[in-house]
Each structure stands twice: as C-alpha cells, then as structure tokens.
Tab-separated table of C-alpha atoms in Angstrom:
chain	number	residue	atom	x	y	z
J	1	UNK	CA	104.240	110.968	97.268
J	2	UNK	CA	107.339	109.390	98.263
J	3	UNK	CA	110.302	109.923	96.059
J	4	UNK	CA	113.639	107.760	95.118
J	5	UNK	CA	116.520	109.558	93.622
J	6	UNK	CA	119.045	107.589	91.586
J	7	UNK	CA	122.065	109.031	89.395
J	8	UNK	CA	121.146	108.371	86.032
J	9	UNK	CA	124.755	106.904	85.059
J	10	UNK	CA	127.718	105.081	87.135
J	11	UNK	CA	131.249	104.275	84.854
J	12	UNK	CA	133.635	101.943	85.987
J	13	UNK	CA	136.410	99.663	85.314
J	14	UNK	CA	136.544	96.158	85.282
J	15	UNK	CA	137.070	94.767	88.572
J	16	UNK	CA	136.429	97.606	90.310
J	17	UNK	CA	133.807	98.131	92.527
J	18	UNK	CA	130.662	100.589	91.904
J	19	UNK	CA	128.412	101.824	94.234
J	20	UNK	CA	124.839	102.973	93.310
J	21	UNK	CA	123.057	105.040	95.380
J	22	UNK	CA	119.465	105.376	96.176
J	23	UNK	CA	118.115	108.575	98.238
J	24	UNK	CA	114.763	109.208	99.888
J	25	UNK	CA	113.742	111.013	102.919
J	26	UNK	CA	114.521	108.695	105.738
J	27	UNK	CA	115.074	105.905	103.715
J	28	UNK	CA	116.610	103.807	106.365
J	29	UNK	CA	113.213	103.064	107.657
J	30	UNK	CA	112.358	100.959	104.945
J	31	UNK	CA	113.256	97.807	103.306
J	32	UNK	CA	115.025	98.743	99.933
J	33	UNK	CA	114.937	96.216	97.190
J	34	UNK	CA	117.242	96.612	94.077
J	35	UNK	CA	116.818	95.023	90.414
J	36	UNK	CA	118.908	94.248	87.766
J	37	UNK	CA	117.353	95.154	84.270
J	38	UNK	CA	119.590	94.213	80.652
J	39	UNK	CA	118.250	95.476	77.438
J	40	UNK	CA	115.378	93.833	76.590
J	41	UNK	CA	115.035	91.579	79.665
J	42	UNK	CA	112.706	91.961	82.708
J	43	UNK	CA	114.481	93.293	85.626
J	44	UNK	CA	116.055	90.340	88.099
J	45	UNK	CA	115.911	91.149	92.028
J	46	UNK	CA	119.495	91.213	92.989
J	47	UNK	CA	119.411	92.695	96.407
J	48	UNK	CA	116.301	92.720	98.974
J	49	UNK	CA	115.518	94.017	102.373
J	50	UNK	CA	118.273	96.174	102.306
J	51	UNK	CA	121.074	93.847	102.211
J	52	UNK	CA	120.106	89.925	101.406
J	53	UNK	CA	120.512	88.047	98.386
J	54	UNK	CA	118.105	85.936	96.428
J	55	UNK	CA	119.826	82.616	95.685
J	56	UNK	CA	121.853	82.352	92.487
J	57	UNK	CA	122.984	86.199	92.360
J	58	UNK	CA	126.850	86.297	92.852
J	59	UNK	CA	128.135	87.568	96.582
J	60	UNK	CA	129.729	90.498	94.964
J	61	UNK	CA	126.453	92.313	95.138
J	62	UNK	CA	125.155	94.024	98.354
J	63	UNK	CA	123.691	96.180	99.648
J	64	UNK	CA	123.396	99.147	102.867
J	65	UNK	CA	120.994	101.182	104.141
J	66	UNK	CA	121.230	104.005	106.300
J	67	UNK	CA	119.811	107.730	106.902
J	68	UNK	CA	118.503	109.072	103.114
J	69	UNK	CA	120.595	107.072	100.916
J	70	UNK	CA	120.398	103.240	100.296
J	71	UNK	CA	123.667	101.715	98.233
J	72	UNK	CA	124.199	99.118	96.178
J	73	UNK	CA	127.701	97.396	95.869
J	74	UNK	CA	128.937	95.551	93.323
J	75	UNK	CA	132.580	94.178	93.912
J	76	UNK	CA	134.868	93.360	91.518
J	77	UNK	CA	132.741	94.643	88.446
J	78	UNK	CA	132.760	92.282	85.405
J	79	UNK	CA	131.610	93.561	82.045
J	80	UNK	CA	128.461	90.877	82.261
J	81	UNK	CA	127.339	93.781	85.294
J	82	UNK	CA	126.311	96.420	82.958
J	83	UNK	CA	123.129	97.194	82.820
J	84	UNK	CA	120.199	99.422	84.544
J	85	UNK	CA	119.657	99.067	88.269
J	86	UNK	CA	116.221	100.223	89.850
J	87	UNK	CA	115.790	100.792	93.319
J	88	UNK	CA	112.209	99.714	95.330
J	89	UNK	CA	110.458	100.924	98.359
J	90	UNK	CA	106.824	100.725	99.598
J	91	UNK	CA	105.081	104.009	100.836
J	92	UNK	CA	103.113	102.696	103.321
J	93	UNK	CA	101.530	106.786	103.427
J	94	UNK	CA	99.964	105.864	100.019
J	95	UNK	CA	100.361	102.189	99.920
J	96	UNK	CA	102.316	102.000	96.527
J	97	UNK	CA	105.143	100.474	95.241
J	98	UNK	CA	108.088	103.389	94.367
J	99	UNK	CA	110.580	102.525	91.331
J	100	UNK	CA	113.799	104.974	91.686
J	101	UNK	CA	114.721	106.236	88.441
J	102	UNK	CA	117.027	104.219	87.618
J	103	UNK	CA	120.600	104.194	86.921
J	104	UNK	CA	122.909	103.224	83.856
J	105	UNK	CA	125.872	100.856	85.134
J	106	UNK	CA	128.637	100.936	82.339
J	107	UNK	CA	131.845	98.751	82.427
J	108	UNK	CA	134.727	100.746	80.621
Y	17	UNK	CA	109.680	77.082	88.774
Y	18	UNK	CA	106.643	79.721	88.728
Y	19	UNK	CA	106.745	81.381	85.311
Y	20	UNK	CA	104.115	84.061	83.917
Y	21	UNK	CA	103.426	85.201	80.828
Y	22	UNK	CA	101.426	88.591	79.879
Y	23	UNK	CA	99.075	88.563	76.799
Y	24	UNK	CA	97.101	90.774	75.065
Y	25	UNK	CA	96.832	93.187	71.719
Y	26	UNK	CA	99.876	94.967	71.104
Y	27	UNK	CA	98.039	98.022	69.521
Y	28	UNK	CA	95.380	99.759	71.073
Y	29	UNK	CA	93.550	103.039	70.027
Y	30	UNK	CA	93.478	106.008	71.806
Y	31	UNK	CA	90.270	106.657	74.457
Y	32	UNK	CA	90.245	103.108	74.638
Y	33	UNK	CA	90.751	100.547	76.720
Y	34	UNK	CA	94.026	98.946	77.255
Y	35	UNK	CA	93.304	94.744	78.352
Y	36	UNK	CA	96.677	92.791	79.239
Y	37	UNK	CA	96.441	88.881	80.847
Y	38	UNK	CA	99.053	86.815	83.159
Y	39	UNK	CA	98.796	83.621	83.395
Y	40	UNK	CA	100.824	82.071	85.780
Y	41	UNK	CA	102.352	78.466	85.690
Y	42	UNK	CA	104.272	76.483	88.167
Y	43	UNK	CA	102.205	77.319	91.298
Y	44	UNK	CA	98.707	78.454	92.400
Y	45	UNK	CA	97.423	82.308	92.062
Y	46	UNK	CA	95.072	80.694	94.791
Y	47	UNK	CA	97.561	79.708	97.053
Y	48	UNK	CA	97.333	82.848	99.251
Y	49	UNK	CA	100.483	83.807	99.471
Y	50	UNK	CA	101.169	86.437	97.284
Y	51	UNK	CA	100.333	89.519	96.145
Y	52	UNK	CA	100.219	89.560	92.207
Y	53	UNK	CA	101.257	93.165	90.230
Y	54	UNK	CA	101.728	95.016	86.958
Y	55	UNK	CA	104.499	97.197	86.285
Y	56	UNK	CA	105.270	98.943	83.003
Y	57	UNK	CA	108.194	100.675	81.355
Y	58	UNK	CA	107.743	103.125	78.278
Y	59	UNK	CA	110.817	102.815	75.758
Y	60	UNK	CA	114.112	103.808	77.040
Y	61	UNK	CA	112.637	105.061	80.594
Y	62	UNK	CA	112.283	103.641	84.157
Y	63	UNK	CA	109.718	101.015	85.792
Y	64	UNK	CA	105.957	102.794	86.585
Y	65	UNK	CA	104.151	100.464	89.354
Y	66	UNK	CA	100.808	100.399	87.835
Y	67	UNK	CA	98.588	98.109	91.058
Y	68	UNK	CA	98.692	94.993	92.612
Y	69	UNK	CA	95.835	92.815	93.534
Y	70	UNK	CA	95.655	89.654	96.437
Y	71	UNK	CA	93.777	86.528	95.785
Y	72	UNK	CA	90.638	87.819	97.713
Y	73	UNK	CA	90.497	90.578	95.014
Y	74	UNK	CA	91.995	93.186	97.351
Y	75	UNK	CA	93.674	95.689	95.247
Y	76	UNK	CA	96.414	98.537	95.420
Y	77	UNK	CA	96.856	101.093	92.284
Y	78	UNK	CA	99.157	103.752	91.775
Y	79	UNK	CA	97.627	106.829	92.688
Y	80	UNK	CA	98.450	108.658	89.672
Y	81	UNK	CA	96.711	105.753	87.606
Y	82	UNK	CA	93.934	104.627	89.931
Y	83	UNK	CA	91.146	106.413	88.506
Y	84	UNK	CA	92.243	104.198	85.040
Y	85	UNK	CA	92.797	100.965	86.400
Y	86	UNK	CA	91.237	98.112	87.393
Y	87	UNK	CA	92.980	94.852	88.212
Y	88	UNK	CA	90.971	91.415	88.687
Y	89	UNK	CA	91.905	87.897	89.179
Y	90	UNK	CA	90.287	84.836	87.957
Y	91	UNK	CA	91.849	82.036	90.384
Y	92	UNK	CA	90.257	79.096	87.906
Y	93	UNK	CA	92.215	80.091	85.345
Y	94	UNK	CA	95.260	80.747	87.074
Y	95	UNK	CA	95.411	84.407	85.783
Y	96	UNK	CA	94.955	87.947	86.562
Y	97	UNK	CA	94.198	90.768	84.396
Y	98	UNK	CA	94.578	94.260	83.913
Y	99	UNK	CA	92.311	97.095	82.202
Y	100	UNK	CA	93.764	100.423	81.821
Y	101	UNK	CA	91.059	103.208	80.237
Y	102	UNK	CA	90.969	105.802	78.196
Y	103	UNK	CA	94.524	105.257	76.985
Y	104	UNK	CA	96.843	108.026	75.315
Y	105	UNK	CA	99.927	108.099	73.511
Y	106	UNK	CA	101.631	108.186	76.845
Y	107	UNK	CA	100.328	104.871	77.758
Y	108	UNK	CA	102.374	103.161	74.877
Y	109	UNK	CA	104.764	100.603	76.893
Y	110	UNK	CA	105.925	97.444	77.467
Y	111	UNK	CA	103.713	96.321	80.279
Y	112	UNK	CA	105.256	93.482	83.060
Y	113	UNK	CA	103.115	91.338	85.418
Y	114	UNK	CA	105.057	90.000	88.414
Y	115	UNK	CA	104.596	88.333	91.609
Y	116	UNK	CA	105.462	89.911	95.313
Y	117	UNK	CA	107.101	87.447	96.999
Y	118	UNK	CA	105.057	87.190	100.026
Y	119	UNK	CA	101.506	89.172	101.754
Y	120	UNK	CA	104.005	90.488	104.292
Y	121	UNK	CA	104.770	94.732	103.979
Y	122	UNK	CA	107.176	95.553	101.471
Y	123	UNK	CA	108.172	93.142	99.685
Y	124	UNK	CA	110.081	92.671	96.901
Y	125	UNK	CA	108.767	91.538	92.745
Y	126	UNK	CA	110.206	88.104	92.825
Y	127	UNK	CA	109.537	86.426	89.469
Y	128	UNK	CA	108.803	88.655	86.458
Y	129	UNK	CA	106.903	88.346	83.449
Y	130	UNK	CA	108.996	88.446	80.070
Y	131	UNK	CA	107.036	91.594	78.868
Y	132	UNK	CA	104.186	92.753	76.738
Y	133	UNK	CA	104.992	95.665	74.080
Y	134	UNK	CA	101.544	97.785	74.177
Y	135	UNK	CA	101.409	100.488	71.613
Y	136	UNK	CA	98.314	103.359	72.039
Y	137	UNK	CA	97.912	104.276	68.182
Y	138	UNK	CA	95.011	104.758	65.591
C-alpha cells in the first residue's frame, strides 16, 4: 500500500516561515491535500490539489508538489498556526484514501 | 452551510459491534454529488481512513479494515452509517464522518464532523 512520510515535529519562530514536507514514491503524480487539525477539533482542509486554497484560509498557506515530496508553506507563522498538519492522497492501486502521519507545528 | 454530526454509544464491548450515525444537515446526502466517509483517530495518533460510500451505495473501505466494515446510507433520513465488527481495544477512537467534496478522483474531506469518542471496553 501506498505510503506518506511526514516529520513528526516542525519548530519555528513567529513570523517565520515553516515548511512541512510530505514524501511518497512519485508523489507528484497525485493531487495532495493538506489539513489543519488543533487539539480537540476536526481537522480543517487548508491546502488542496497540491496548491489551491479553500476560501477563508489565509494566503500565507501553500502548497508544492514535485518528484517524492509534497510541501506545505506557511509564511509568516503566527502562534494561532500551531497545530498538527496531515497530508492526503488517493491510491488509485487500492482505491483508498492515505493520511500521512502527521506532523506537530510548534510556534516558539 | 452543510454540517454533520456523528452519533452513537460511546462504549462498546469487545467482539462486538461498533454502530456510529451521520446525519447531515444543510444539503442533500441524495444530491449525487458526493462521496460520504469515516475517518478515525485513536488518542494522541494520526487520522485512519476507515471507507467511504456514494449515494448509490457504492462503497470503498480501507483494506486493512474491510473485512470489519460495512458502510450504508439511508438517503430518507439524510444519514449514513457505519458498523465496524468484532471490535478490540485497538478500535477505541474518536471516530469522524466527513464529506468528499465532489465524485471526481481524489478529492479532498471538505466539511468534517465534530467527532465521536468510541471506547472498546467491558
């Protein structure tokens, strides 16, 4: 089965930017979706089809995909930012729905 | 604004079987443009796609859980269900329903569920 890799845990500063990355054998051929999950909250689609944005999220997130690693951006971090971002492909070889790991965004 | 909302018992014994509801407001299930899916997260770990299932009562599963689950819609009542057998300790999680934002390939989980907390216990 296909397989997403995340880093568990990305640090940075406030107004920095942070870039979470996403790896899976060829991932550029697919559309990469990413979420936005706070403690105790459902997750919130923040980036999808690679690169767009669902109305209402701020234009400091984006997204790239390219070769085995999909990135999310997020510009000018704010301390509102932290929390777990997932990372979403379909395997159309098993037609499923693959979750990345996950990884821990914390503001300093 | 479509808005869904899992229910179901929050404690479930183990071999049994694990029964979770969303009903959806603010649009039709019917409408025919959508696939509809559950998605659960154990305490303090990642998002597990459980299935997904189309208005015609097509459905995907997770091939790790398929031989567990069954997924069913009842369009009259603007819901859709899940049934997860012969549940362990392992199955304890909060469980999510969400809606794919279109029947297209690979899409994304547009609107979410708030949650369900299922604990597998005796």
């Amino acid at each position: 089965s296909y397989v997403l890799t995340q880093p568990p845990s990305v640090s940075v500063a406030p107004g920095q930017t942070a870039r979470i990355t996403c790896g899976g054998n060829n991932i550029g051929s697919k559309s990469v979706h990413w979420y936005q999950q706070k403690p105790g909250q459902a997750p919130v689609l923040v980036v999808y089809d690679d690169s767009d944005r669902p109305s209402g999220i701020p234009e400091r997130f984006s997204g790239s995909n390219s070769g085995n690693t999909a990135t999310l951006t997020i510009s000018r971090v704010e301390a509102g930012d932290e929390a777990d971002y997932y990372c979403q492909v379909w395997d159309s070889s098993s037609d499923s729905v693959v979750f990345g790991g996950g990884t821990k965004l914390t503001v300093l | 604004q479509v808005q869904l909302q899992e229910s179901g018992p929050g404690l479930v014994k183990p071999s049994q079987t694990l029964s979770l509801t969303c009903t959806v407001s603010g649009g039709s299930i019917s409408s025919g443009s959508y696939y509809w899916s559950w998605i659960r997260q154990p305490a303090g770990k990642g998002l597990e796609w459980i299935g997904r299932i189309y208005t015609s009562g097509s459905t995907n599963y997770n091939p790790s859980l398929k031989s567990r689950v069954t997924i069913s819609v009842d369009t009259s009542k603007n819901q859709f269900s899940l049934k997860l057998s012969s549940v362990t300790a392992a199955d304890t999680a909060v469980y999510y329903c969400a809606r794919v934002r279109s029947i297209a390939v690979a899409q994304p989980f547009d609107y979410w569920g708030q949650g369900t907390l299922v604990t597998v216990s005796s």
